[in-house]
Amino acid sequence: MRVRKAVIPAAGLGTRMLPITKSMPKEMLPVVDRPVIHYVVEEAIRAGIDDILIITGKGKRAIEDYFDRSFELEYYLRERGKVDKLKQVEEIGEMVDIYYVRQKKPLGLGDAILHAEKHVNGEPFAVLLGDDIVINNKPAVKQLMEIFERFNAPVLGVERVAWDDVSKYGIVYGTKIRGSLYEVRDLIEKPPREKAPSNVAIVGRYVLTPEVFDALRNVKPDKNGEIQLTDALRSLVKEGTKMLAREVEGKRYDVGTKVGFIRANIEIALAREELRKEIISTMEKVIQEIKHG
Ligand code: G1P
């Protein structure tokens, strides 16, 4: 079955990026000149998804405004003949069909996904987390969709991370099928290093099937009272559901952390032809100044 729909959970409180996230959704933090969520929506569109559900929560109105038309702004730009900018602004408003549902209490990623049940309506669906931007010619989520279409089993996007970082991720233990493809045998959310069964981490891209909703309803909240998606996926594996993990190709930025966010800004700016030269000379100046005190 073809994957047509994507779910983007954007209800989290963004505590890792406080204090800015006190009054601004973390998904709206700018990477160069567009918000993080723009890159994520673009990845889904490039993968052929034509229906996106964003799970929002308190204080997330800016996301809806960003993807909406802005007639005042368009009028202003048209009047002044700023054709390029006008085109850019209009395009965002017409990117794709985006639907919204609100998670009323911050009960975790798993609970956010449960809010998508009605919308996905029995179909397989992709999940893209806004904490990760993955830059690649073939979109990361598309790489998973191809595996899903071939094996008809849920697929998790993974990447090997430094052992010191395993406690930041959902960790997968799998047996290799071939190349970058694993069959998942076990999963554990944010294990301490000594309990991690591997350093293969979930990177915020999934293709899931509707069975996950029952599993989510049945898992117990974690010690913070949150429902973890990883726990629900684990229960499916333990019940015998076949689940795959694929190492995603591409450059991943963990924009949910301060250093990852700054790195994404530098590298994505460097990839922009019109900015590259000036950014390099600015960085050279900064480094010279550091060296010479
Ligand atoms: C979530 C998932 C985790 C995954 C991570 C990827 O954690 O729960 O399994 O590895 O995203 O970014 P969060 O970063 O929301 O705490």
XYZ file of C-alpha atoms and ligand atoms in Angstrom:
309
model
C 0.000 0.000 0.000
C 1.243 3.489 -0.848
C 1.962 5.959 1.963
C 0.068 9.202 1.275
C -0.185 10.807 4.660
C 2.340 12.225 7.079
C 2.000 13.195 10.705
C 4.263 15.859 12.172
C 4.057 16.062 15.972
C 4.724 19.649 17.006
C 3.147 19.826 20.428
C 6.257 19.434 22.591
C 7.241 22.143 25.017
C 10.774 22.496 23.666
C 12.407 22.574 27.091
C 15.852 21.848 25.628
C 15.717 25.202 23.851
C 14.476 27.350 26.738
C 14.122 30.272 27.237
C 13.252 31.102 23.580
C 10.616 28.363 23.553
C 8.799 30.076 26.404
C 6.954 32.196 23.853
C 7.886 30.617 20.527
C 7.323 27.083 19.248
C 10.613 25.258 18.764
C 9.374 24.244 15.308
C 9.428 27.940 14.336
C 13.068 28.539 15.228
C 14.816 29.834 12.108
C 17.369 27.842 10.196
C 18.813 30.607 8.002
C 15.534 32.212 6.863
C 12.897 29.539 7.271
C 11.551 27.770 10.319
C 12.655 24.243 11.161
C 9.203 22.886 10.308
C 9.476 24.263 6.755
C 12.353 21.835 6.044
C 10.369 18.956 7.517
C 7.214 19.735 5.505
C 9.346 20.140 2.392
C 10.911 16.712 2.955
C 7.447 15.138 3.152
C 6.300 16.894 -0.015
C 9.423 15.850 -1.910
C 8.703 12.279 -0.832
C 5.328 12.458 -2.585
C 3.150 12.945 0.516
C 0.099 15.068 -0.273
C -1.652 15.167 3.080
C 0.021 16.386 6.253
C -1.384 16.435 9.760
C 0.428 18.612 12.271
C -0.243 17.873 15.932
C -0.068 21.209 17.696
C -0.578 22.294 21.249
C -0.700 25.379 23.398
C 1.222 28.338 21.990
C 1.677 26.887 18.500
C -0.476 29.288 16.474
C 2.573 30.671 14.654
C 2.899 27.324 12.831
C -0.599 27.621 11.384
C -0.017 31.235 10.396
C 3.227 30.320 8.660
C 1.608 27.792 6.333
C -1.495 29.949 5.774
C -1.884 32.591 3.062
C -1.065 36.092 4.251
C -3.146 38.482 2.193
C -1.877 41.670 3.868
C 1.732 40.698 3.262
C 1.035 39.573 -0.293
C -0.747 42.882 -1.005
C 2.147 44.846 0.473
C 4.723 43.014 -1.648
C 2.616 43.228 -4.820
C 2.119 46.994 -4.417
C 5.877 47.453 -4.158
C 6.680 45.157 -7.067
C 8.692 42.720 -4.927
C 7.898 39.841 -7.236
C 10.423 37.271 -5.983
C 9.481 37.720 -2.375
C 5.797 37.601 -3.263
C 6.256 34.319 -5.096
C 8.117 32.854 -2.133
C 5.416 33.863 0.330
C 2.584 32.635 -1.886
C 4.274 29.292 -2.448
C 4.468 28.528 1.264
C 0.729 29.065 1.566
C 0.093 26.564 -1.195
C 2.677 23.898 -0.488
C 0.336 21.059 0.423
C -2.903 20.280 2.273
C -2.089 20.727 5.940
C -4.512 19.760 8.693
C -4.165 20.487 12.377
C -5.248 18.811 15.544
C -4.414 19.973 19.051
C -2.972 17.889 21.823
C -4.500 19.463 24.897
C -2.083 18.127 27.501
C 1.656 17.561 27.052
C 1.498 13.793 27.569
C 4.371 12.884 25.286
C 5.096 11.869 21.721
C 3.034 8.676 21.932
C -0.054 10.568 23.055
C 0.499 13.136 20.282
C 0.532 10.332 17.693
C -2.719 8.960 19.132
C -4.337 12.251 18.104
C -3.701 11.283 14.469
C -5.838 8.140 14.558
C -8.995 9.617 13.038
C -7.121 11.474 10.354
C -5.012 8.573 9.101
C -8.191 6.530 8.954
C -6.740 3.041 8.705
C -3.912 3.872 6.285
C -0.168 3.496 6.828
C 1.428 6.861 7.555
C 4.785 8.544 7.853
C 5.897 10.353 11.009
C 8.474 13.134 10.858
C 9.766 14.698 14.060
C 10.760 18.321 13.853
C 13.847 17.827 16.024
C 15.682 16.325 13.100
C 16.400 17.918 9.746
C 17.840 15.442 7.260
C 19.321 16.825 4.065
C 19.579 14.366 1.204
C 18.692 14.172 -2.456
C 16.320 11.310 -1.808
C 14.312 12.461 1.233
C 14.934 10.363 4.351
C 11.235 9.584 4.730
C 11.088 8.459 1.109
C 13.863 5.948 1.818
C 11.626 4.440 4.521
C 8.508 4.569 2.340
C 10.258 2.474 -0.292
C 11.089 -0.188 2.296
C 7.526 -0.130 3.574
C 6.096 -0.527 0.111
C 8.314 -3.520 -0.458
C 7.969 -5.364 2.879
C 4.625 -4.057 4.116
C 5.953 -3.678 7.660
C 6.537 -0.589 9.805
C 9.970 1.000 9.281
C 12.059 3.165 11.610
C 14.741 5.548 10.372
C 17.954 4.992 12.309
C 21.543 6.155 12.470
C 24.569 4.982 14.423
C 25.411 7.580 17.076
C 28.344 7.986 19.457
C 27.975 5.676 22.469
C 28.038 8.740 24.707
C 24.827 9.910 23.036
C 22.688 6.758 23.257
C 20.787 8.124 26.277
C 19.330 10.908 24.067
C 17.522 8.553 21.684
C 15.283 5.581 21.218
C 17.737 2.724 20.676
C 17.087 -0.236 18.396
C 18.489 -3.710 18.674
C 18.150 -5.488 15.366
C 19.478 -8.254 13.187
C 20.879 -7.274 9.851
C 18.827 -8.237 6.799
C 21.141 -6.615 4.279
C 23.214 -3.441 3.893
C 21.469 -0.739 5.850
C 18.326 -2.742 6.685
C 17.615 -4.445 10.019
C 14.786 -6.440 11.492
C 13.955 -4.906 14.860
C 14.142 -7.328 17.807
C 13.951 -4.832 20.642
C 13.770 -1.101 21.326
C 14.410 0.984 24.382
C 13.788 4.672 24.935
C 16.784 6.706 26.103
C 18.711 3.950 27.897
C 21.764 4.772 29.997
C 24.903 3.846 28.077
C 25.482 0.642 30.061
C 21.961 -0.607 29.313
C 21.926 0.238 25.601
C 21.752 -2.881 23.428
C 23.411 -1.015 20.530
C 24.233 2.488 19.333
C 21.625 2.400 16.552
C 19.347 5.357 17.285
C 15.912 6.337 15.999
C 16.268 9.621 14.121
C 12.735 10.939 14.021
C 11.495 9.368 10.784
C 9.030 6.460 10.809
C 6.500 4.716 8.595
C 3.839 3.224 10.851
C 0.682 1.192 10.463
C -2.604 1.762 12.316
C -1.853 -1.116 14.760
C 0.308 1.377 16.611
C -2.793 3.143 17.976
C -3.979 0.189 20.063
C -0.437 -0.348 21.239
C -0.239 3.315 22.286
C -3.475 3.023 24.239
C -2.090 0.044 26.119
C 1.384 1.241 27.103
C 2.008 2.589 30.553
C 3.174 6.189 30.911
C 6.884 6.604 31.714
C 8.206 8.066 34.954
C 7.305 11.575 33.766
C 3.740 10.584 32.973
C 4.396 10.641 29.210
C 3.367 8.011 26.680
C 6.420 6.996 24.661
C 6.090 5.965 21.030
C 9.144 3.722 21.451
C 7.374 1.755 24.223
C 4.362 1.137 21.966
C 6.617 0.012 19.118
C 8.417 -2.306 21.527
C 5.140 -3.912 22.575
C 4.266 -4.523 18.914
C 7.617 -6.230 18.318
C 7.167 -8.342 21.448
C 3.729 -9.440 20.175
C 5.341 -10.635 16.960
C 4.794 -7.696 14.584
C 7.526 -7.579 11.965
C 9.284 -4.220 12.138
C 12.223 -2.931 10.147
C 14.861 -0.274 10.677
C 16.771 1.405 7.902
C 19.876 3.523 8.312
C 18.923 6.771 6.632
C 21.226 8.313 4.082
C 21.799 12.010 4.459
C 23.200 14.655 6.695
C 21.205 14.845 9.919
C 21.021 17.828 12.214
C 19.604 17.491 15.690
C 18.009 20.923 15.777
C 16.390 20.172 19.136
C 19.731 20.845 20.842
C 21.574 24.157 20.943
C 24.785 22.974 19.288
C 22.949 20.926 16.644
C 20.768 23.925 15.890
C 23.725 26.260 15.433
C 25.537 23.731 13.259
C 22.432 23.340 11.061
C 22.327 27.093 10.594
C 25.973 27.273 9.570
C 25.944 24.309 7.194
C 22.579 25.001 5.580
C 23.659 28.612 5.018
C 26.911 27.360 3.475
C 24.897 25.250 1.045
C 23.142 28.403 -0.199
C 25.077 29.771 -3.151
C 24.197 33.414 -2.458
C 25.397 33.232 1.155
C 28.349 30.883 0.983
C 31.205 33.311 0.346
C 30.164 35.816 2.958
C 29.562 33.136 5.587
C 33.020 31.650 5.014
C 34.744 35.001 5.324
C 32.735 35.760 8.467
C 33.702 32.419 9.998
C 37.340 33.014 9.107
C 37.209 36.365 10.872
C 35.600 34.811 13.950
C 38.258 32.110 14.141
C 41.080 34.634 13.684
C 39.624 36.694 16.513
C 39.429 33.627 18.769
C 43.048 32.732 17.990
C 44.380 36.194 18.583
C 42.313 36.812 21.679
C 12.110 11.307 20.272
C 11.889 9.795 20.383
C 13.230 9.070 20.346
C 13.988 9.468 19.086
C 14.140 10.999 19.019
C 14.766 11.421 17.691
O 12.718 11.758 21.449
O 11.189 9.513 21.578
O 13.009 7.691 20.365
O 15.256 8.853 19.082
O 12.886 11.653 19.135
O 14.943 12.799 17.616
P 12.741 13.320 21.846
O 13.895 13.892 21.093
O 11.435 13.881 21.437
O 12.964 13.346 23.322
